[in-house]
């Protein structure tokens, strides 16, 4: 990864010299990042470095897979004894976390492996947190409520999308809350991420689409996020600081990989090059949102997901064409740089390149057959409530480059519901 700051120039191909406004950078990463086909076989030796008793959080499908049997054998061969919790459910309902921790009362655990999609990795993070500090998940909701280091988490993703293997957040569905809720703390960044693209070959087309478009939205939202004044307190007061030079570099590199390979990975599930690109882009998306954060599409997906129980990735993907259009006037040069990463920029006029970028992102959404919000189950009568609830995700709303109020959220939702992709025709000032 080329961690140089990005230029504000739309002609720079995204990675270039430091420009004013993007000269602050923050990275919080796993200590070990291992990437490559077959590298899951290193799990045993890596885990042995964290102790002799490991818990694997996975789900019912993966719990009976030959991959889990192979990983368990590799752990045992390295002197690590294995406990498996294989009842993690998609979108991580709170009850599963409580059940897993309750079953471990008298079991020594030195480290926790999350083996699966984002739900299993987030499960591993929250279980490691509760085993380390006790209490209930709700004690830690929000930002920076985790008091100190947690048991080491080793993330082994089997989907390419959430980037949870690199992020400081876990997302839970708590029935007492109208929307999904996050626990965000630098202490939640996994100690190790083992990204083996071969584990994603079995993802069906709809899962490749839902998880892949989630990563695309991560890459876009972190790159177009607010730019905050780089005070001495910024990195300690906030988990997510907004746009910075490191998240920018990761985002543009990830978008280039996604533009090249996401549709191919969906259509050719065993295409090793495409699966590698998409898993790397997903990891880079995790790096980018890990400090850059997300914004409007994620804020609005939370109430949509709660109401429709549809995959997170489809929700944010369905909203992407409408959020990009809303944000375009405030982020012309950024969208132009995205256009360069996607290979659709001419370099002649920033506005034209920015519009081309948004159309190229639309083509990815459409090519993946991401459902519309109406197809996800949103009714027209729900739009005002979703707009209102989306505003409650204040951290995400504040991270959006254009101000979001009730009217703006309602406009985005209405355009998404109607499929109105009219491009803004004005070129207002940059925020
Ligand atoms: N922590 C973060 O940074 C972060 C970021 C984005 C999203 N999330 C969360 O991640 C969750 C979504 O994760 P996800 O999209 O990876 O899906 P998931 O983990 O919810 O899994 C969805 C389904 O895919 C199946 N699956 C997983 N790997 C497979 C494979 N290789 N082959 C076939 N089937 C497979 C699972 O068994 C499950 O049934 C949501 O709860 C979301 O809120 C977390």
Coordinates of N, CA and C in Angstrom, one line a residue, residues 121-206:
X121 N -16.8 -12.2 13.2 CA -15.6 -11.4 13.7 C -16.1 -10.4 14.8
X122 N -17.2 -9.8 14.6 CA -17.8 -8.9 15.6 C -18.1 -9.6 16.9
X123 N -18.6 -10.8 16.7 CA -18.9 -11.7 17.9 C -17.6 -11.9 18.7
X124 N -16.5 -12.3 18.0 CA -15.3 -12.5 18.7 C -14.8 -11.3 19.4
X125 N -15.0 -10.1 18.8 CA -14.5 -8.9 19.5 C -15.3 -8.6 20.8
X126 N -16.7 -8.8 20.7 CA -17.5 -8.5 21.9 C -17.3 -9.5 23.0
X127 N -17.1 -10.8 22.5 CA -16.9 -11.8 23.5 C -15.5 -11.6 24.2
X128 N -14.5 -11.3 23.4 CA -13.2 -11.0 24.0 C -13.3 -9.8 25.0
X129 N -14.1 -8.8 24.6 CA -14.3 -7.7 25.5 C -14.9 -8.1 26.8
X130 N -16.0 -8.9 26.7 CA -16.7 -9.2 28.0 C -15.9 -10.2 28.8
X131 N -15.2 -11.1 28.2 CA -14.3 -12.0 29.0 C -13.2 -11.2 29.7
X132 N -12.8 -10.0 29.1 CA -11.7 -9.2 29.7 C -12.2 -8.3 30.8
X133 N -13.4 -7.7 30.6 CA -13.8 -6.6 31.5 C -15.1 -6.8 32.1
X134 N -15.8 -7.9 31.8 CA -17.1 -8.2 32.4 C -18.2 -7.3 32.0
X135 N -19.4 -7.4 32.7 CA -20.5 -6.5 32.4 C -21.3 -7.0 31.2
X136 N -22.1 -6.1 30.7 CA -23.0 -6.4 29.5 C -22.5 -5.6 28.3
X137 N -22.8 -6.0 27.1 CA -22.4 -5.3 25.9 C -22.8 -3.8 26.0
X138 N -24.0 -3.6 26.6 CA -24.6 -2.2 26.6 C -23.7 -1.3 27.5
X139 N -22.9 -1.8 28.3 CA -21.9 -1.0 29.1 C -20.9 -0.3 28.2
X140 N -20.7 -0.8 27.0 CA -19.7 -0.3 26.2 C -20.1 0.3 24.9
X141 N -21.5 0.5 24.7 CA -22.0 1.1 23.5 C -21.4 2.5 23.3
X142 N -21.3 2.9 22.1 CA -20.7 4.2 21.8 C -19.2 4.2 21.5
X143 N -18.6 5.3 21.7 CA -17.2 5.5 21.4 C -16.4 5.5 22.7
X144 N -15.3 4.9 22.7 CA -14.2 5.0 23.8 C -14.8 4.6 25.1
X145 N -15.7 3.7 25.2 CA -16.2 3.2 26.6 C -15.5 2.0 27.0
X146 N -14.6 1.4 26.2 CA -13.8 0.2 26.6 C -12.6 0.6 27.4
X147 N -12.5 0.1 28.7 CA -11.5 0.7 29.6 C -10.1 0.4 29.3
X148 N -9.8 -0.7 28.6 CA -8.4 -1.1 28.3 C -8.3 -2.3 27.4
X149 N -7.1 -2.8 27.2 CA -6.9 -3.9 26.2 C -7.8 -5.1 26.5
X150 N -8.2 -5.8 25.5 CA -9.0 -7.0 25.6 C -8.2 -8.2 25.2
X151 N -8.8 -9.4 25.4 CA -8.1 -10.6 25.0 C -7.8 -10.5 23.5
X152 N -6.6 -11.0 23.1 CA -6.3 -10.9 21.6 C -7.4 -11.5 20.7
X153 N -7.8 -10.8 19.7 CA -8.7 -11.3 18.7 C -7.9 -11.6 17.4
X154 N -8.2 -12.8 16.9 CA -7.6 -13.1 15.6 C -8.7 -13.3 14.6
X155 N -8.7 -12.4 13.6 CA -9.8 -12.4 12.6 C -9.5 -13.2 11.4
X156 N -10.4 -14.1 11.0 CA -10.2 -14.9 9.8 C -11.5 -14.7 8.9
X157 N -11.5 -13.7 8.1 CA -12.8 -13.5 7.4 C -13.1 -14.5 6.3
X158 N -14.3 -14.8 6.1 CA -14.8 -15.7 5.0 C -15.7 -15.0 4.0
X159 N -16.0 -13.7 4.3 CA -16.6 -12.9 3.3 C -15.6 -11.7 3.0
X160 N -15.8 -11.1 1.9 CA -15.0 -9.9 1.6 C -15.9 -8.7 1.5
X161 N -16.0 -7.9 2.6 CA -16.9 -6.8 2.6 C -16.8 -5.9 3.9
X162 N -16.9 -6.5 5.0 CA -17.1 -5.6 6.2 C -15.8 -5.0 6.6
X163 N -14.7 -5.7 6.3 CA -13.4 -5.1 6.8 C -13.2 -5.2 8.3
X164 N -14.1 -5.9 9.0 CA -14.1 -6.0 10.4 C -12.7 -6.5 10.9
X165 N -12.0 -7.2 10.1 CA -10.7 -7.7 10.5 C -9.7 -6.6 10.8
X166 N -10.0 -5.4 10.3 CA -9.1 -4.3 10.5 C -9.7 -3.1 11.3
X167 N -11.0 -3.2 11.8 CA -11.7 -2.1 12.3 C -11.7 -2.1 13.9
X168 N -12.0 -0.9 14.4 CA -12.1 -0.8 15.9 C -13.5 -0.9 16.4
X169 N -14.4 -1.5 15.6 CA -15.8 -1.5 16.0 C -16.4 -2.9 15.8
X170 N -17.5 -3.1 16.7 CA -18.3 -4.3 16.5 C -19.8 -3.8 16.5
X171 N -20.6 -4.4 15.7 CA -22.0 -3.9 15.5 C -22.9 -5.0 16.0
X172 N -23.8 -4.6 16.9 CA -24.8 -5.6 17.5 C -26.2 -5.2 17.2
X173 N -27.1 -6.2 17.1 CA -28.5 -6.0 17.0 C -29.1 -6.2 18.4
X174 N -29.4 -5.1 19.1 CA -29.9 -5.2 20.5 C -31.4 -4.9 20.4
X175 N -32.3 -5.9 20.8 CA -33.7 -5.7 20.7 C -34.3 -4.5 21.5
X176 N -33.5 -4.0 22.5 CA -34.0 -2.9 23.2 C -33.7 -1.6 22.5
X177 N -33.0 -1.6 21.4 CA -32.7 -0.4 20.6 C -33.4 -0.5 19.2
X178 N -33.9 0.6 18.7 CA -34.6 0.6 17.4 C -33.6 0.2 16.3
X179 N -32.3 0.6 16.5 CA -31.3 0.4 15.5 C -30.1 -0.4 16.0
X180 N -29.4 -0.9 15.0 CA -28.1 -1.6 15.4 C -27.2 -0.6 16.2
X181 N -26.4 -1.2 17.0 CA -25.6 -0.3 17.8 C -24.1 -0.7 17.8
X182 N -23.2 0.2 17.9 CA -21.8 -0.1 17.7 C -21.1 0.1 19.1
X183 N -20.0 -0.8 19.2 CA -19.1 -0.6 20.3 C -17.8 -0.2 19.6
X184 N -17.3 1.0 19.8 CA -16.1 1.5 19.0 C -15.0 1.9 20.0
X185 N -13.9 1.3 19.8 CA -12.7 1.5 20.6 C -11.5 1.0 19.9
X186 N -10.4 1.7 20.0 CA -9.1 1.2 19.5 C -8.8 -0.2 20.0
X187 N -9.3 -0.5 21.3 CA -8.9 -1.8 21.9 C -9.6 -2.9 21.1
X188 N -10.6 -2.6 20.3 CA -11.3 -3.7 19.5 C -10.6 -4.1 18.2
X189 N -9.6 -3.3 17.8 CA -8.9 -3.7 16.6 C -8.2 -5.1 16.8
X190 N -8.5 -6.1 16.0 CA -7.9 -7.4 16.2 C -6.4 -7.4 16.3
X191 N -5.8 -8.3 17.0 CA -4.4 -8.4 17.1 C -3.8 -8.9 15.8
X192 N -4.6 -9.8 15.2 CA -4.1 -10.4 13.9 C -5.2 -10.6 12.9
X193 N -5.0 -10.3 11.7 CA -5.9 -10.5 10.6 C -5.3 -11.5 9.6
X194 N -6.0 -12.6 9.4 CA -5.5 -13.6 8.4 C -6.5 -13.6 7.3
X195 N -6.1 -13.1 6.1 CA -7.1 -12.9 5.0 C -6.7 -13.8 3.9
X196 N -7.5 -14.9 3.8 CA -7.2 -15.9 2.7 C -8.3 -15.9 1.7
X197 N -8.1 -15.4 0.5 CA -9.2 -15.2 -0.4 C -9.9 -16.6 -0.8
X198 N -9.1 -17.7 -0.6 CA -9.8 -19.0 -0.9 C -11.0 -19.2 -0.1
X199 N -11.0 -18.6 1.1 CA -12.2 -18.8 2.0 C -13.5 -18.2 1.4
X200 N -13.3 -17.3 0.4 CA -14.5 -16.6 -0.1 C -15.0 -17.3 -1.4
X201 N -14.3 -18.3 -1.9 CA -14.7 -18.9 -3.1 C -16.1 -19.5 -3.0
X202 N -16.5 -19.9 -1.8 CA -17.8 -20.6 -1.6 C -18.9 -19.5 -1.4
X203 N -18.6 -18.2 -1.4 CA -19.7 -17.3 -1.2 C -20.6 -17.3 -2.5
X204 N -21.9 -17.4 -2.3 CA -22.8 -17.3 -3.5 C -22.9 -15.9 -4.0
X205 N -23.4 -15.8 -5.2 CA -23.4 -14.5 -5.9 C -24.0 -13.4 -5.0
X206 N -25.1 -13.7 -4.3 CA -25.8 -12.6 -3.6 C -25.0 -12.2 -2.4

